[in-house]
CSV table of C-alpha atoms in Angstrom, one decimal:
chain,number,residue,atom,x,y,z
A,230,UNK,CA,26.0,3.5,8.1
A,231,UNK,CA,25.2,2.8,4.4
A,232,UNK,CA,24.1,5.1,1.6
A,233,UNK,CA,20.8,3.7,0.2
A,234,UNK,CA,19.5,4.9,-3.2
A,235,UNK,CA,16.2,4.1,-4.9
A,236,UNK,CA,13.5,5.7,-6.9
A,237,UNK,CA,10.4,6.6,-4.8
A,238,UNK,CA,7.3,7.8,-6.5
A,239,UNK,CA,9.3,8.5,-9.7
A,240,UNK,CA,11.9,10.6,-8.0
A,241,UNK,CA,15.5,9.6,-7.0
A,242,UNK,CA,15.9,9.2,-3.2
A,243,UNK,CA,19.0,8.4,-1.2
A,244,UNK,CA,20.1,8.7,2.4
A,245,UNK,CA,22.8,7.5,4.7
A,246,UNK,CA,21.1,5.0,7.0
A,247,UNK,CA,22.0,2.4,9.6
A,248,UNK,CA,22.1,-1.1,8.1
A,249,UNK,CA,19.1,-2.1,10.3
A,250,UNK,CA,16.8,0.6,9.0
A,251,UNK,CA,13.5,-0.8,7.8
A,252,UNK,CA,12.1,0.4,4.5
A,253,UNK,CA,9.0,1.8,6.2
A,254,UNK,CA,11.3,4.0,8.5
A,255,UNK,CA,13.3,5.1,5.5
A,256,UNK,CA,10.2,6.2,3.7
A,257,UNK,CA,8.7,8.0,6.7
A,258,UNK,CA,11.7,9.4,8.5
A,259,UNK,CA,14.2,10.0,5.7
A,260,UNK,CA,11.8,11.0,2.9
A,261,UNK,CA,8.9,12.5,5.0
A,262,UNK,CA,6.3,10.4,3.2
A,263,UNK,CA,4.0,9.6,6.2
A,264,UNK,CA,1.2,8.1,4.2
A,265,UNK,CA,2.8,4.7,4.8
A,266,UNK,CA,1.9,3.8,8.3
A,267,UNK,CA,3.6,1.7,11.0
A,268,UNK,CA,0.9,-0.3,12.6
A,269,UNK,CA,2.3,-3.3,14.3
A,270,UNK,CA,6.0,-3.8,13.4
A,271,UNK,CA,5.3,-7.5,13.1
A,272,UNK,CA,4.0,-7.7,9.5
A,273,UNK,CA,0.5,-8.6,10.6
A,274,UNK,CA,-1.6,-5.5,9.9
A,275,UNK,CA,-0.6,-4.4,6.4
A,276,UNK,CA,-0.7,-0.6,7.2
A,277,UNK,CA,2.8,-0.3,5.7
A,278,UNK,CA,2.2,-1.8,2.3
A,279,UNK,CA,4.1,-0.2,-0.6
A,280,UNK,CA,5.0,-1.4,-4.0
A,281,UNK,CA,8.6,-2.4,-4.7
A,282,UNK,CA,9.4,-3.0,-8.3
A,283,UNK,CA,5.7,-3.3,-9.0
A,284,UNK,CA,4.8,-5.8,-6.2
A,285,UNK,CA,3.0,-5.1,-3.0
A,286,UNK,CA,5.3,-5.7,0.1
A,287,UNK,CA,4.9,-4.9,3.8
A,288,UNK,CA,7.7,-2.3,4.2
A,289,UNK,CA,8.1,-3.3,7.9
A,290,UNK,CA,9.5,-6.6,6.7
A,291,UNK,CA,12.2,-5.2,4.4
A,292,UNK,CA,15.4,-3.4,5.1
A,293,UNK,CA,15.9,-0.2,3.3
A,294,UNK,CA,19.2,-1.7,1.9
A,295,UNK,CA,17.2,-4.5,0.3
A,296,UNK,CA,15.4,-1.8,-1.8
A,297,UNK,CA,18.7,-0.5,-3.2
A,298,UNK,CA,18.1,0.5,-6.8
A,299,UNK,CA,14.4,-0.4,-6.6
A,300,UNK,CA,11.4,1.4,-7.8
A,301,UNK,CA,9.2,2.1,-4.8
A,302,UNK,CA,5.6,3.4,-5.0
A,303,UNK,CA,3.8,4.7,-1.9
A,304,UNK,CA,0.2,5.9,-1.5
A,305,UNK,CA,1.4,9.5,-2.1
A,306,UNK,CA,2.6,8.4,-5.6
A,307,UNK,CA,-0.7,6.9,-6.8
A,308,UNK,CA,-2.4,10.2,-7.8
A,309,UNK,CA,-1.4,11.7,-11.1
A,310,UNK,CA,-1.7,15.3,-12.0
A,311,UNK,CA,-3.9,16.1,-9.1
A,312,UNK,CA,-6.3,13.2,-10.1
A,313,UNK,CA,-6.8,10.4,-7.6
A,314,UNK,CA,-6.1,6.9,-8.6
A,315,UNK,CA,-9.2,4.8,-9.4
A,316,UNK,CA,-8.8,2.8,-6.2
A,317,UNK,CA,-8.4,6.0,-4.1
A,318,UNK,CA,-11.6,7.4,-5.7
A,319,UNK,CA,-13.5,4.2,-5.1
A,320,UNK,CA,-12.5,4.2,-1.4
A,321,UNK,CA,-13.8,7.7,-1.1
A,322,UNK,CA,-17.0,7.1,-3.1
A,323,UNK,CA,-17.9,3.8,-1.3
A,324,UNK,CA,-16.9,4.9,2.2
A,325,UNK,CA,-14.1,2.3,2.3
A,326,UNK,CA,-12.5,3.9,5.4
A,327,UNK,CA,-13.3,5.2,8.8
A,328,UNK,CA,-10.3,6.3,10.9
A,329,UNK,CA,-8.1,6.0,7.8
A,330,UNK,CA,-5.1,4.3,9.6
A,331,UNK,CA,-5.3,1.1,7.5
A,332,UNK,CA,-6.4,2.9,4.3
A,333,UNK,CA,-3.0,3.5,2.6
A,334,UNK,CA,-2.0,-0.2,3.1
A,335,UNK,CA,-5.5,-1.4,1.9
A,336,UNK,CA,-5.3,0.9,-1.2
A,337,UNK,CA,-1.8,-0.3,-2.1
A,338,UNK,CA,-2.8,-3.9,-1.6
A,339,UNK,CA,-5.9,-3.3,-3.7
A,340,UNK,CA,-3.9,-1.7,-6.6
A,341,UNK,CA,-1.6,-4.7,-6.7
A,342,UNK,CA,-4.5,-7.2,-6.4
A,343,UNK,CA,-6.4,-5.6,-9.3
A,344,UNK,CA,-3.2,-5.6,-11.4
A,345,UNK,CA,-2.7,-9.3,-10.7
A,346,UNK,CA,-6.3,-10.4,-10.9
A,347,UNK,CA,-8.4,-8.0,-13.0
A,348,UNK,CA,-11.5,-10.2,-12.8
A,349,UNK,CA,-12.4,-10.0,-9.1
A,350,UNK,CA,-15.2,-11.3,-7.0
A,351,UNK,CA,-16.0,-10.7,-3.3
A,352,UNK,CA,-14.5,-14.0,-2.1
A,353,UNK,CA,-11.2,-13.3,-3.8
A,354,UNK,CA,-11.0,-9.8,-2.5
A,355,UNK,CA,-11.7,-11.0,1.1
A,356,UNK,CA,-9.1,-13.7,0.8
A,357,UNK,CA,-6.5,-11.3,-0.6
A,358,UNK,CA,-7.1,-8.8,2.2
A,359,UNK,CA,-6.2,-11.4,4.9
A,360,UNK,CA,-2.9,-9.7,5.5
A,361,UNK,CA,-4.5,-6.3,6.1
A,362,UNK,CA,-6.3,-5.5,9.3
A,363,UNK,CA,-8.9,-2.8,9.8
A,364,UNK,CA,-10.0,-2.3,13.3
A,365,UNK,CA,-12.9,0.0,12.5
A,366,UNK,CA,-15.1,-1.6,9.9
A,367,UNK,CA,-16.5,-4.9,8.9
A,368,UNK,CA,-14.6,-4.7,5.6
A,369,UNK,CA,-17.9,-4.5,3.7
A,370,UNK,CA,-17.3,-1.1,2.2
A,371,UNK,CA,-13.6,-1.8,1.6
A,372,UNK,CA,-14.6,-4.8,-0.5
A,373,UNK,CA,-17.2,-2.8,-2.4
A,374,UNK,CA,-14.6,-0.1,-3.1
A,375,UNK,CA,-12.1,-2.6,-4.5
A,376,UNK,CA,-14.7,-4.3,-6.6
A,377,UNK,CA,-15.9,-1.0,-8.0
A,378,UNK,CA,-12.3,0.1,-8.8
A,379,UNK,CA,-11.6,-3.2,-10.5
A,380,UNK,CA,-14.7,-2.7,-12.7
A,381,UNK,CA,-13.7,0.8,-13.6
A,382,UNK,CA,-10.1,-0.1,-14.3
A,383,UNK,CA,-11.0,-2.9,-16.8
């Protein structure tokens, strides 16, 4: 067992965990933040994407201990003062979700994408979403939502 400490959504968080504990399990089980989903456990689906020190990562590929001292942002931490983040709003307004299982990972990936590449086009968005799987949609509305959020955030 190891004590792991980090800042999650702006608040200090620590817990005594086994060395093999994945970051996604730390977030969900130790902190009770269940917006980060476990979809495949093989890093293929992207449902578990969070930001670690400002970069999108699949939290099923990272041990909690590797995030020691890091700043972690989950989908629950995007909204500020009861106001949804621009990407969250765009997903709602453009129907960028169906069952919602992939949505937190898609949103976290989109926020990172827009930060890295503020001038987006459809092709770039589709290429960047290759690591995120949605089993319900054809991605059309997800792409529309990301492009709309990108435009609004400029």
